[in-house]
Amino acid sequence: MALAYHKKIDSSTSFAIWKIEESADELLAQLQLKEHEKSYLDSLISGKRNMHWLSTRVLLRKMMDTDEYIDCRVDEDGKPYLTNFPHFISLSHSYDYAAVMVSKNKSVGIDIELVKNKIERIASKFMSVDEMQFIDENQRIEHLYVCWCAKEAIYKLHGKKNVSFIENIKLKPFAYEGEGSFAAKLELGTIKREFNVHYERFDGYMIGFVSDDINEE
Protein backbone atom coordinates (compact mmCIF):
# COMPACT_ATOMS: atom_id res chain seq x y z
CA MET A 1 0.00 0.00 0.00
CA ALA A 2 1.60 3.24 -1.08
CA LEU A 3 0.74 6.69 0.23
CA ALA A 4 -0.49 8.51 -2.83
CA TYR A 5 -1.51 11.84 -1.32
CA HIS A 6 -1.78 13.51 2.06
CA LYS A 7 -3.35 16.90 2.76
CA LYS A 8 -3.34 18.76 6.04
CA ILE A 9 -6.45 20.92 6.29
CA ASP A 10 -5.61 22.56 9.61
CA SER A 11 -3.80 21.65 12.83
CA SER A 12 -6.49 19.12 13.75
CA THR A 13 -7.77 17.82 10.43
CA SER A 14 -6.28 15.98 7.45
CA PHE A 15 -7.03 13.36 4.85
CA ALA A 16 -4.96 10.83 2.95
CA ILE A 17 -5.31 8.73 -0.19
CA TRP A 18 -3.66 5.33 -0.54
CA LYS A 19 -3.26 3.11 -3.57
CA ILE A 20 -4.29 -0.46 -2.80
CA GLU A 21 -1.48 -2.71 -3.98
CA GLU A 22 -1.24 -5.48 -1.37
CA SER A 23 -3.02 -8.76 -1.06
CA ALA A 24 -5.73 -9.26 1.57
CA ASP A 25 -3.28 -11.21 3.71
CA GLU A 26 -0.73 -8.39 3.58
CA LEU A 27 -3.38 -5.89 4.68
CA LEU A 28 -4.60 -8.19 7.46
CA ALA A 29 -1.07 -8.46 8.81
CA GLN A 30 -1.10 -4.71 9.51
CA LEU A 31 -4.29 -4.75 11.58
CA GLN A 32 -5.36 -5.70 15.09
CA LEU A 33 -8.83 -7.19 14.65
CA LYS A 34 -11.27 -8.37 17.30
CA GLU A 35 -13.68 -11.26 16.79
CA HIS A 36 -16.59 -9.03 15.72
CA GLU A 37 -14.41 -7.51 12.99
CA LYS A 38 -13.18 -10.88 11.80
CA SER A 39 -16.76 -12.12 11.64
CA TYR A 40 -17.83 -9.11 9.61
CA LEU A 41 -14.87 -9.51 7.27
CA ASP A 42 -15.76 -13.18 6.77
CA SER A 43 -19.29 -12.13 5.80
CA LEU A 44 -18.03 -9.98 2.93
CA ILE A 45 -17.75 -11.44 -0.53
CA SER A 46 -14.06 -11.71 -1.34
CA GLY A 47 -12.83 -9.16 -3.83
CA LYS A 48 -13.19 -5.39 -3.89
CA ARG A 49 -15.51 -5.08 -0.87
CA ASN A 50 -13.08 -7.10 1.21
CA MET A 51 -10.07 -5.12 0.01
CA HIS A 52 -11.79 -1.76 0.47
CA TRP A 53 -12.76 -2.59 4.08
CA LEU A 54 -9.22 -3.71 4.90
CA SER A 55 -7.49 -0.83 3.14
CA THR A 56 -9.54 1.92 4.83
CA ARG A 57 -8.73 0.37 8.23
CA VAL A 58 -5.03 0.11 7.43
CA LEU A 59 -4.98 3.73 6.27
CA LEU A 60 -6.86 4.81 9.39
CA ARG A 61 -4.20 3.10 11.52
CA LYS A 62 -1.45 4.92 9.59
CA MET A 63 -3.15 8.28 10.05
CA MET A 64 -3.82 7.74 13.76
CA ASP A 65 -0.15 6.78 14.20
CA THR A 66 -0.73 4.58 17.21
CA ASP A 67 0.17 1.08 18.37
CA GLU A 68 -3.09 0.83 20.32
CA TYR A 69 -6.07 -1.12 19.08
CA ILE A 70 -8.44 1.13 17.11
CA ASP A 71 -12.06 0.18 17.65
CA CYS A 72 -13.72 1.45 14.47
CA ARG A 73 -17.44 0.70 14.29
CA VAL A 74 -20.45 1.90 12.32
CA ASP A 75 -23.66 3.18 13.85
CA GLU A 76 -27.23 2.23 12.85
CA ASP A 77 -27.08 4.67 9.93
CA GLY A 78 -23.75 3.31 8.67
CA LYS A 79 -21.58 6.18 9.87
CA PRO A 80 -18.13 5.06 11.08
CA TYR A 81 -16.92 6.17 14.49
CA LEU A 82 -14.20 5.34 17.01
CA THR A 83 -15.12 4.05 20.45
CA ASN A 84 -11.71 4.45 22.08
CA PHE A 85 -10.43 7.68 20.51
CA PRO A 86 -12.11 11.11 20.45
CA HIS A 87 -11.40 11.69 16.75
CA PHE A 88 -14.04 12.13 14.04
CA ILE A 89 -13.52 10.07 10.90
CA SER A 90 -14.86 9.56 7.39
CA LEU A 91 -13.99 6.69 5.04
CA SER A 92 -14.28 6.29 1.29
CA HIS A 93 -12.97 4.05 -1.46
CA SER A 94 -13.21 3.65 -5.21
CA TYR A 95 -11.56 0.99 -7.34
CA ASP A 96 -7.82 1.12 -6.55
CA TYR A 97 -7.85 3.85 -3.90
CA ALA A 98 -8.87 4.24 -0.27
CA ALA A 99 -9.48 7.60 1.42
CA VAL A 100 -9.65 8.49 5.11
CA MET A 101 -10.32 11.88 6.71
CA VAL A 102 -9.59 12.42 10.40
CA SER A 103 -10.22 15.35 12.74
CA LYS A 104 -9.62 15.80 16.45
CA ASN A 105 -12.43 18.29 16.96
CA LYS A 106 -15.00 18.41 14.15
CA SER A 107 -17.27 16.22 12.06
CA VAL A 108 -15.91 15.44 8.60
CA GLY A 109 -16.95 13.88 5.32
CA ILE A 110 -14.94 12.70 2.32
CA ASP A 111 -15.74 10.97 -0.95
CA ILE A 112 -13.48 9.70 -3.72
CA GLU A 113 -14.81 8.51 -7.08
CA LEU A 114 -13.27 7.26 -10.30
CA VAL A 115 -14.35 9.67 -13.03
CA LYS A 116 -16.42 7.77 -15.63
CA ASN A 117 -18.98 8.80 -18.23
CA LYS A 118 -21.69 6.72 -16.56
CA ILE A 119 -22.48 9.58 -14.17
CA GLU A 120 -24.51 11.13 -17.01
CA ARG A 121 -27.10 8.37 -16.61
CA ILE A 122 -27.78 9.10 -12.94
CA ALA A 123 -27.37 12.89 -12.86
CA SER A 124 -31.12 13.46 -12.54
CA LYS A 125 -31.17 11.31 -9.40
CA PHE A 126 -28.90 13.62 -7.38
CA MET A 127 -29.00 17.00 -9.18
CA SER A 128 -31.91 19.43 -9.09
CA VAL A 129 -33.07 21.20 -12.25
CA ASP A 130 -31.56 24.46 -10.96
CA GLU A 131 -28.21 22.80 -10.23
CA MET A 132 -28.02 21.31 -13.71
CA GLN A 133 -28.16 24.84 -15.11
CA PHE A 134 -24.67 25.75 -13.89
CA ILE A 135 -22.92 22.61 -15.19
CA ASP A 136 -20.16 23.48 -17.69
CA GLU A 137 -20.96 21.61 -20.92
CA ASN A 138 -17.27 21.59 -21.87
CA GLN A 139 -16.37 19.79 -18.63
CA ARG A 140 -19.69 18.18 -17.92
CA ILE A 141 -18.50 14.83 -16.53
CA GLU A 142 -15.94 16.35 -14.14
CA HIS A 143 -18.39 19.02 -13.00
CA LEU A 144 -21.04 16.41 -12.24
CA TYR A 145 -18.55 14.34 -10.27
CA VAL A 146 -17.67 17.34 -8.11
CA CYS A 147 -21.35 17.76 -7.34
CA TRP A 148 -21.77 14.09 -6.49
CA CYS A 149 -18.67 14.01 -4.26
CA ALA A 150 -19.77 17.20 -2.53
CA LYS A 151 -23.23 15.86 -1.74
CA GLU A 152 -21.84 12.51 -0.66
CA ALA A 153 -19.30 14.20 1.64
CA ILE A 154 -22.04 16.30 3.28
CA TYR A 155 -24.23 13.19 3.60
CA LYS A 156 -21.38 11.36 5.34
CA LEU A 157 -20.71 14.26 7.68
CA HIS A 158 -24.39 14.45 8.63
CA GLY A 159 -24.45 10.70 9.07
CA LYS A 160 -28.18 10.03 8.79
CA LYS A 161 -30.04 8.03 6.15
CA ASN A 162 -33.11 10.22 5.76
CA VAL A 163 -31.44 12.66 3.35
CA SER A 164 -32.40 13.35 -0.27
CA PHE A 165 -29.49 14.55 -2.41
CA ILE A 166 -31.92 16.60 -4.49
CA GLU A 167 -34.31 17.94 -1.87
CA ASN A 168 -32.05 18.35 1.17
CA ILE A 169 -28.50 19.02 -0.10
CA LYS A 170 -28.28 22.09 -2.30
CA LEU A 171 -25.21 23.47 -4.07
CA LYS A 172 -24.58 27.09 -4.92
CA PRO A 173 -23.50 27.70 -8.54
CA PHE A 174 -19.76 27.35 -9.09
CA ALA A 175 -17.37 27.06 -12.02
CA TYR A 176 -15.36 23.85 -12.36
CA GLU A 177 -11.63 24.56 -12.18
CA GLY A 178 -10.05 21.19 -11.33
CA GLU A 179 -9.61 22.28 -7.72
CA GLY A 180 -11.52 24.69 -5.55
CA SER A 181 -14.37 25.22 -3.13
CA PHE A 182 -17.96 26.39 -3.14
CA ALA A 183 -20.93 26.89 -0.84
CA ALA A 184 -23.55 24.25 -0.11
CA LYS A 185 -26.30 23.78 2.44
CA LEU A 186 -28.17 20.99 4.15
CA GLU A 187 -31.84 21.64 4.85
CA LEU A 188 -33.74 18.88 6.61
CA GLY A 189 -36.72 19.76 8.80
CA THR A 190 -35.42 22.14 11.46
CA ILE A 191 -31.81 21.46 10.44
CA LYS A 192 -30.26 24.22 8.36
CA ARG A 193 -26.49 24.01 7.94
CA GLU A 194 -24.11 25.75 5.57
CA PHE A 195 -20.81 24.30 4.36
CA ASN A 196 -17.81 25.24 2.28
CA VAL A 197 -17.09 22.13 0.22
CA HIS A 198 -13.64 21.52 -1.23
CA TYR A 199 -12.77 19.40 -4.24
CA GLU A 200 -9.69 18.22 -6.13
CA ARG A 201 -8.98 16.11 -9.20
CA PHE A 202 -6.48 13.33 -8.52
CA ASP A 203 -5.11 10.72 -10.95
CA GLY A 204 -8.38 10.17 -12.81
CA TYR A 205 -10.43 10.43 -9.61
CA MET A 206 -12.44 13.22 -7.99
CA ILE A 207 -12.20 13.99 -4.27
CA GLY A 208 -14.76 16.01 -2.33
CA PHE A 209 -14.32 16.83 1.35
CA VAL A 210 -15.99 18.93 4.00
CA SER A 211 -15.87 19.63 7.72
CA ASP A 212 -17.95 21.58 10.18
CA ASP A 213 -15.41 24.37 10.11
CA ILE A 214 -12.52 24.05 7.63
CA ASN A 215 -9.98 26.77 8.28
CA GLU A 216 -8.95 28.56 5.14
CA GLU A 217 -5.27 29.23 4.53
PDB file of C-alpha atoms in Angstrom:
ATOM      1  CA  MET A   1       0.000   0.000   0.000  1.00  0.00           C
ATOM      2  CA  ALA A   2       1.597   3.242  -1.077  1.00  0.00           C
ATOM      3  CA  LEU A   3       0.738   6.687   0.230  1.00  0.00           C
ATOM      4  CA  ALA A   4      -0.492   8.513  -2.827  1.00  0.00           C
ATOM      5  CA  TYR A   5      -1.506  11.837  -1.316  1.00  0.00           C
ATOM      6  CA  HIS A   6      -1.775  13.515   2.057  1.00  0.00           C
ATOM      7  CA  LYS A   7      -3.347  16.900   2.758  1.00  0.00           C
ATOM      8  CA  LYS A   8      -3.342  18.764   6.038  1.00  0.00           C
ATOM      9  CA  ILE A   9      -6.455  20.923   6.293  1.00  0.00           C
ATOM     10  CA  ASP A  10      -5.614  22.558   9.610  1.00  0.00           C
ATOM     11  CA  SER A  11      -3.798  21.655  12.830  1.00  0.00           C
ATOM     12  CA  SER A  12      -6.488  19.122  13.755  1.00  0.00           C
ATOM     13  CA  THR A  13      -7.771  17.820  10.431  1.00  0.00           C
ATOM     14  CA  SER A  14      -6.283  15.983   7.448  1.00  0.00           C
ATOM     15  CA  PHE A  15      -7.026  13.360   4.853  1.00  0.00           C
ATOM     16  CA  ALA A  16      -4.959  10.828   2.949  1.00  0.00           C
ATOM     17  CA  ILE A  17      -5.309   8.731  -0.188  1.00  0.00           C
ATOM     18  CA  TRP A  18      -3.665   5.333  -0.542  1.00  0.00           C
ATOM     19  CA  LYS A  19      -3.259   3.111  -3.570  1.00  0.00           C
ATOM     20  CA  ILE A  20      -4.287  -0.461  -2.801  1.00  0.00           C
ATOM     21  CA  GLU A  21      -1.476  -2.712  -3.983  1.00  0.00           C
ATOM     22  CA  GLU A  22      -1.242  -5.478  -1.366  1.00  0.00           C
ATOM     23  CA  SER A  23      -3.022  -8.762  -1.057  1.00  0.00           C
ATOM     24  CA  ALA A  24      -5.733  -9.256   1.569  1.00  0.00           C
ATOM     25  CA  ASP A  25      -3.275 -11.210   3.713  1.00  0.00           C
ATOM     26  CA  GLU A  26      -0.728  -8.390   3.580  1.00  0.00           C
ATOM     27  CA  LEU A  27      -3.378  -5.890   4.680  1.00  0.00           C
ATOM     28  CA  LEU A  28      -4.599  -8.190   7.457  1.00  0.00           C
ATOM     29  CA  ALA A  29      -1.067  -8.455   8.813  1.00  0.00           C
ATOM     30  CA  GLN A  30      -1.104  -4.714   9.512  1.00  0.00           C
ATOM     31  CA  LEU A  31      -4.294  -4.755  11.581  1.00  0.00           C
ATOM     32  CA  GLN A  32      -5.364  -5.703  15.091  1.00  0.00           C
ATOM     33  CA  LEU A  33      -8.832  -7.187  14.649  1.00  0.00           C
ATOM     34  CA  LYS A  34     -11.266  -8.375  17.296  1.00  0.00           C
ATOM     35  CA  GLU A  35     -13.680 -11.256  16.788  1.00  0.00           C
ATOM     36  CA  HIS A  36     -16.588  -9.034  15.721  1.00  0.00           C
ATOM     37  CA  GLU A  37     -14.411  -7.506  12.995  1.00  0.00           C
ATOM     38  CA  LYS A  38     -13.182 -10.880  11.798  1.00  0.00           C
ATOM     39  CA  SER A  39     -16.764 -12.122  11.639  1.00  0.00           C
ATOM     40  CA  TYR A  40     -17.831  -9.105   9.607  1.00  0.00           C
ATOM     41  CA  LEU A  41     -14.872  -9.513   7.270  1.00  0.00           C
ATOM     42  CA  ASP A  42     -15.757 -13.177   6.775  1.00  0.00           C
ATOM     43  CA  SER A  43     -19.286 -12.128   5.801  1.00  0.00           C
ATOM     44  CA  LEU A  44     -18.034  -9.976   2.935  1.00  0.00           C
ATOM     45  CA  ILE A  45     -17.748 -11.444  -0.528  1.00  0.00           C
ATOM     46  CA  SER A  46     -14.062 -11.708  -1.342  1.00  0.00           C
ATOM     47  CA  GLY A  47     -12.831  -9.165  -3.833  1.00  0.00           C
ATOM     48  CA  LYS A  48     -13.186  -5.386  -3.889  1.00  0.00           C
ATOM     49  CA  ARG A  49     -15.511  -5.081  -0.868  1.00  0.00           C
ATOM     50  CA  ASN A  50     -13.084  -7.100   1.214  1.00  0.00           C
ATOM     51  CA  MET A  51     -10.070  -5.119   0.007  1.00  0.00           C
ATOM     52  CA  HIS A  52     -11.791  -1.764   0.475  1.00  0.00           C
ATOM     53  CA  TRP A  53     -12.755  -2.587   4.079  1.00  0.00           C
ATOM     54  CA  LEU A  54      -9.225  -3.715   4.897  1.00  0.00           C
ATOM     55  CA  SER A  55      -7.493  -0.827   3.143  1.00  0.00           C
ATOM     56  CA  THR A  56      -9.538   1.918   4.829  1.00  0.00           C
ATOM     57  CA  ARG A  57      -8.733   0.373   8.233  1.00  0.00           C
ATOM     58  CA  VAL A  58      -5.031   0.111   7.432  1.00  0.00           C
ATOM     59  CA  LEU A  59      -4.975   3.732   6.269  1.00  0.00           C
ATOM     60  CA  LEU A  60      -6.859   4.809   9.387  1.00  0.00           C
ATOM     61  CA  ARG A  61      -4.196   3.102  11.520  1.00  0.00           C
ATOM     62  CA  LYS A  62      -1.448   4.918   9.586  1.00  0.00           C
ATOM     63  CA  MET A  63      -3.148   8.277  10.054  1.00  0.00           C
ATOM     64  CA  MET A  64      -3.819   7.739  13.761  1.00  0.00           C
ATOM     65  CA  ASP A  65      -0.147   6.785  14.200  1.00  0.00           C
ATOM     66  CA  THR A  66      -0.733   4.578  17.215  1.00  0.00           C
ATOM     67  CA  ASP A  67       0.168   1.084  18.371  1.00  0.00           C
ATOM     68  CA  GLU A  68      -3.093   0.835  20.315  1.00  0.00           C
ATOM     69  CA  TYR A  69      -6.071  -1.122  19.076  1.00  0.00           C
ATOM     70  CA  ILE A  70      -8.440   1.135  17.112  1.00  0.00           C
ATOM     71  CA  ASP A  71     -12.064   0.180  17.650  1.00  0.00           C
ATOM     72  CA  CYS A  72     -13.724   1.454  14.473  1.00  0.00           C
ATOM     73  CA  ARG A  73     -17.436   0.703  14.294  1.00  0.00           C
ATOM     74  CA  VAL A  74     -20.447   1.901  12.316  1.00  0.00           C
ATOM     75  CA  ASP A  75     -23.664   3.179  13.847  1.00  0.00           C
ATOM     76  CA  GLU A  76     -27.229   2.234  12.852  1.00  0.00           C
ATOM     77  CA  ASP A  77     -27.075   4.675   9.928  1.00  0.00           C
ATOM     78  CA  GLY A  78     -23.754   3.309   8.665  1.00  0.00           C
ATOM     79  CA  LYS A  79     -21.584   6.180   9.875  1.00  0.00           C
ATOM     80  CA  PRO A  80     -18.127   5.058  11.077  1.00  0.00           C
ATOM     81  CA  TYR A  81     -16.921   6.167  14.489  1.00  0.00           C
ATOM     82  CA  LEU A  82     -14.198   5.344  17.007  1.00  0.00           C
ATOM     83  CA  THR A  83     -15.121   4.046  20.450  1.00  0.00           C
ATOM     84  CA  ASN A  84     -11.706   4.453  22.080  1.00  0.00           C
ATOM     85  CA  PHE A  85     -10.434   7.683  20.506  1.00  0.00           C
ATOM     86  CA  PRO A  86     -12.109  11.110  20.452  1.00  0.00           C
ATOM     87  CA  HIS A  87     -11.404  11.693  16.749  1.00  0.00           C
ATOM     88  CA  PHE A  88     -14.039  12.134  14.044  1.00  0.00           C
ATOM     89  CA  ILE A  89     -13.522  10.074  10.900  1.00  0.00           C
ATOM     90  CA  SER A  90     -14.864   9.556   7.388  1.00  0.00           C
ATOM     91  CA  LEU A  91     -13.990   6.695   5.039  1.00  0.00           C
ATOM     92  CA  SER A  92     -14.277   6.288   1.291  1.00  0.00           C
ATOM     93  CA  HIS A  93     -12.971   4.051  -1.456  1.00  0.00           C
ATOM     94  CA  SER A  94     -13.207   3.652  -5.211  1.00  0.00           C
ATOM     95  CA  TYR A  95     -11.560   0.986  -7.338  1.00  0.00           C
ATOM     96  CA  ASP A  96      -7.817   1.119  -6.549  1.00  0.00           C
ATOM     97  CA  TYR A  97      -7.849   3.848  -3.897  1.00  0.00           C
ATOM     98  CA  ALA A  98      -8.869   4.237  -0.272  1.00  0.00           C
ATOM     99  CA  ALA A  99      -9.485   7.603   1.416  1.00  0.00           C
ATOM    100  CA  VAL A 100      -9.652   8.495   5.105  1.00  0.00           C
ATOM    101  CA  MET A 101     -10.321  11.880   6.713  1.00  0.00           C
ATOM    102  CA  VAL A 102      -9.592  12.417  10.403  1.00  0.00           C
ATOM    103  CA  SER A 103     -10.216  15.351  12.744  1.00  0.00           C
ATOM    104  CA  LYS A 104      -9.622  15.801  16.451  1.00  0.00           C
ATOM    105  CA  ASN A 105     -12.432  18.285  16.962  1.00  0.00           C
ATOM    106  CA  LYS A 106     -15.002  18.409  14.150  1.00  0.00           C
ATOM    107  CA  SER A 107     -17.268  16.216  12.062  1.00  0.00           C
ATOM    108  CA  VAL A 108     -15.908  15.445   8.604  1.00  0.00           C
ATOM    109  CA  GLY A 109     -16.947  13.884   5.324  1.00  0.00           C
ATOM    110  CA  ILE A 110     -14.944  12.700   2.318  1.00  0.00           C
ATOM    111  CA  ASP A 111     -15.740  10.969  -0.947  1.00  0.00           C
ATOM    112  CA  ILE A 112     -13.479   9.704  -3.720  1.00  0.00           C
ATOM    113  CA  GLU A 113     -14.811   8.512  -7.078  1.00  0.00           C
ATOM    114  CA  LEU A 114     -13.268   7.261 -10.300  1.00  0.00           C
ATOM    115  CA  VAL A 115     -14.348   9.673 -13.029  1.00  0.00           C
ATOM    116  CA  LYS A 116     -16.417   7.770 -15.631  1.00  0.00           C
ATOM    117  CA  ASN A 117     -18.978   8.795 -18.233  1.00  0.00           C
ATOM    118  CA  LYS A 118     -21.689   6.717 -16.565  1.00  0.00           C
ATOM    119  CA  ILE A 119     -22.481   9.577 -14.167  1.00  0.00           C
ATOM    120  CA  GLU A 120     -24.511  11.128 -17.010  1.00  0.00           C
ATOM    121  CA  ARG A 121     -27.096   8.366 -16.610  1.00  0.00           C
ATOM    122  CA  ILE A 122     -27.777   9.097 -12.940  1.00  0.00           C
ATOM    123  CA  ALA A 123     -27.372  12.892 -12.856  1.00  0.00           C
ATOM    124  CA  SER A 124     -31.125  13.463 -12.544  1.00  0.00           C
ATOM    125  CA  LYS A 125     -31.174  11.310  -9.400  1.00  0.00           C
ATOM    126  CA  PHE A 126     -28.904  13.624  -7.384  1.00  0.00           C
ATOM    127  CA  MET A 127     -29.001  16.996  -9.178  1.00  0.00           C
ATOM    128  CA  SER A 128     -31.910  19.434  -9.089  1.00  0.00           C
ATOM    129  CA  VAL A 129     -33.070  21.201 -12.246  1.00  0.00           C
ATOM    130  CA  ASP A 130     -31.556  24.458 -10.961  1.00  0.00           C
ATOM    131  CA  GLU A 131     -28.207  22.802 -10.227  1.00  0.00           C
ATOM    132  CA  MET A 132     -28.022  21.311 -13.714  1.00  0.00           C
ATOM    133  CA  GLN A 133     -28.161  24.839 -15.106  1.00  0.00           C
ATOM    134  CA  PHE A 134     -24.670  25.750 -13.887  1.00  0.00           C
ATOM    135  CA  ILE A 135     -22.916  22.606 -15.193  1.00  0.00           C
ATOM    136  CA  ASP A 136     -20.159  23.477 -17.690  1.00  0.00           C
ATOM    137  CA  GLU A 137     -20.958  21.614 -20.920  1.00  0.00           C
ATOM    138  CA  ASN A 138     -17.269  21.594 -21.875  1.00  0.00           C
ATOM    139  CA  GLN A 139     -16.367  19.788 -18.630  1.00  0.00           C
ATOM    140  CA  ARG A 140     -19.692  18.182 -17.924  1.00  0.00           C
ATOM    141  CA  ILE A 141     -18.497  14.831 -16.526  1.00  0.00           C
ATOM    142  CA  GLU A 142     -15.936  16.348 -14.141  1.00  0.00           C
ATOM    143  CA  HIS A 143     -18.389  19.018 -13.002  1.00  0.00           C
ATOM    144  CA  LEU A 144     -21.042  16.405 -12.243  1.00  0.00           C
ATOM    145  CA  TYR A 145     -18.548  14.343 -10.267  1.00  0.00           C
ATOM    146  CA  VAL A 146     -17.667  17.337  -8.106  1.00  0.00           C
ATOM    147  CA  CYS A 147     -21.354  17.764  -7.340  1.00  0.00           C
ATOM    148  CA  TRP A 148     -21.773  14.086  -6.490  1.00  0.00           C
ATOM    149  CA  CYS A 149     -18.668  14.015  -4.257  1.00  0.00           C
ATOM    150  CA  ALA A 150     -19.769  17.205  -2.527  1.00  0.00           C
ATOM    151  CA  LYS A 151     -23.229  15.863  -1.735  1.00  0.00           C
ATOM    152  CA  GLU A 152     -21.836  12.512  -0.664  1.00  0.00           C
ATOM    153  CA  ALA A 153     -19.299  14.203   1.638  1.00  0.00           C
ATOM    154  CA  ILE A 154     -22.045  16.297   3.275  1.00  0.00           C
ATOM    155  CA  TYR A 155     -24.228  13.192   3.596  1.00  0.00           C
ATOM    156  CA  LYS A 156     -21.378  11.357   5.335  1.00  0.00           C
ATOM    157  CA  LEU A 157     -20.712  14.261   7.685  1.00  0.00           C
ATOM    158  CA  HIS A 158     -24.392  14.449   8.633  1.00  0.00           C
ATOM    159  CA  GLY A 159     -24.445  10.696   9.071  1.00  0.00           C
ATOM    160  CA  LYS A 160     -28.183  10.025   8.789  1.00  0.00           C
ATOM    161  CA  LYS A 161     -30.038   8.026   6.147  1.00  0.00           C
ATOM    162  CA  ASN A 162     -33.107  10.223   5.760  1.00  0.00           C
ATOM    163  CA  VAL A 163     -31.439  12.657   3.352  1.00  0.00           C
ATOM    164  CA  SER A 164     -32.396  13.351  -0.268  1.00  0.00           C
ATOM    165  CA  PHE A 165     -29.494  14.554  -2.409  1.00  0.00           C
ATOM    166  CA  ILE A 166     -31.920  16.603  -4.492  1.00  0.00           C
ATOM    167  CA  GLU A 167     -34.311  17.943  -1.872  1.00  0.00           C
ATOM    168  CA  ASN A 168     -32.047  18.350   1.174  1.00  0.00           C
ATOM    169  CA  ILE A 169     -28.499  19.018  -0.096  1.00  0.00           C
ATOM    170  CA  LYS A 170     -28.275  22.093  -2.301  1.00  0.00           C
ATOM    171  CA  LEU A 171     -25.213  23.468  -4.069  1.00  0.00           C
ATOM    172  CA  LYS A 172     -24.581  27.094  -4.925  1.00  0.00           C
ATOM    173  CA  PRO A 173     -23.502  27.700  -8.540  1.00  0.00           C
ATOM    174  CA  PHE A 174     -19.758  27.347  -9.089  1.00  0.00           C
ATOM    175  CA  ALA A 175     -17.370  27.056 -12.019  1.00  0.00           C
ATOM    176  CA  TYR A 176     -15.357  23.845 -12.361  1.00  0.00           C
ATOM    177  CA  GLU A 177     -11.627  24.563 -12.176  1.00  0.00           C
ATOM    178  CA  GLY A 178     -10.045  21.195 -11.332  1.00  0.00           C
ATOM    179  CA  GLU A 179      -9.612  22.277  -7.716  1.00  0.00           C
ATOM    180  CA  GLY A 180     -11.518  24.692  -5.546  1.00  0.00           C
ATOM    181  CA  SER A 181     -14.368  25.223  -3.130  1.00  0.00           C
ATOM    182  CA  PHE A 182     -17.964  26.392  -3.142  1.00  0.00           C
ATOM    183  CA  ALA A 183     -20.933  26.889  -0.839  1.00  0.00           C
ATOM    184  CA  ALA A 184     -23.549  24.254  -0.106  1.00  0.00           C
ATOM    185  CA  LYS A 185     -26.301  23.781   2.439  1.00  0.00           C
ATOM    186  CA  LEU A 186     -28.174  20.989   4.148  1.00  0.00           C
ATOM    187  CA  GLU A 187     -31.843  21.638   4.850  1.00  0.00           C
ATOM    188  CA  LEU A 188     -33.740  18.878   6.611  1.00  0.00           C
ATOM    189  CA  GLY A 189     -36.717  19.763   8.802  1.00  0.00           C
ATOM    190  CA  THR A 190     -35.424  22.142  11.459  1.00  0.00           C
ATOM    191  CA  ILE A 191     -31.811  21.456  10.440  1.00  0.00           C
ATOM    192  CA  LYS A 192     -30.263  24.218   8.359  1.00  0.00           C
ATOM    193  CA  ARG A 193     -26.487  24.012   7.936  1.00  0.00           C
ATOM    194  CA  GLU A 194     -24.111  25.748   5.567  1.00  0.00           C
ATOM    195  CA  PHE A 195     -20.809  24.300   4.356  1.00  0.00           C
ATOM    196  CA  ASN A 196     -17.812  25.242   2.284  1.00  0.00           C
ATOM    197  CA  VAL A 197     -17.093  22.132   0.220  1.00  0.00           C
ATOM    198  CA  HIS A 198     -13.640  21.517  -1.233  1.00  0.00           C
ATOM    199  CA  TYR A 199     -12.767  19.401  -4.242  1.00  0.00           C
ATOM    200  CA  GLU A 200      -9.691  18.215  -6.126  1.00  0.00           C
ATOM    201  CA  ARG A 201      -8.981  16.114  -9.200  1.00  0.00           C
ATOM    202  CA  PHE A 202      -6.482  13.327  -8.525  1.00  0.00           C
ATOM    203  CA  ASP A 203      -5.114  10.718 -10.945  1.00  0.00           C
ATOM    204  CA  GLY A 204      -8.376  10.174 -12.809  1.00  0.00           C
ATOM    205  CA  TYR A 205     -10.431  10.426  -9.606  1.00  0.00           C
ATOM    206  CA  MET A 206     -12.442  13.217  -7.990  1.00  0.00           C
ATOM    207  CA  ILE A 207     -12.196  13.990  -4.274  1.00  0.00           C
ATOM    208  CA  GLY A 208     -14.758  16.006  -2.333  1.00  0.00           C
ATOM    209  CA  PHE A 209     -14.320  16.828   1.350  1.00  0.00           C
ATOM    210  CA  VAL A 210     -15.987  18.928   4.002  1.00  0.00           C
ATOM    211  CA  SER A 211     -15.867  19.625   7.716  1.00  0.00           C
ATOM    212  CA  ASP A 212     -17.950  21.580  10.180  1.00  0.00           C
ATOM    213  CA  ASP A 213     -15.411  24.366  10.107  1.00  0.00           C
ATOM    214  CA  ILE A 214     -12.517  24.050   7.630  1.00  0.00           C
ATOM    215  CA  ASN A 215      -9.984  26.768   8.278  1.00  0.00           C
ATOM    216  CA  GLU A 216      -8.945  28.562   5.141  1.00  0.00           C
ATOM    217  CA  GLU A 217      -5.273  29.235   4.532  1.00  0.00           C
TER     218      GLU A 217
END
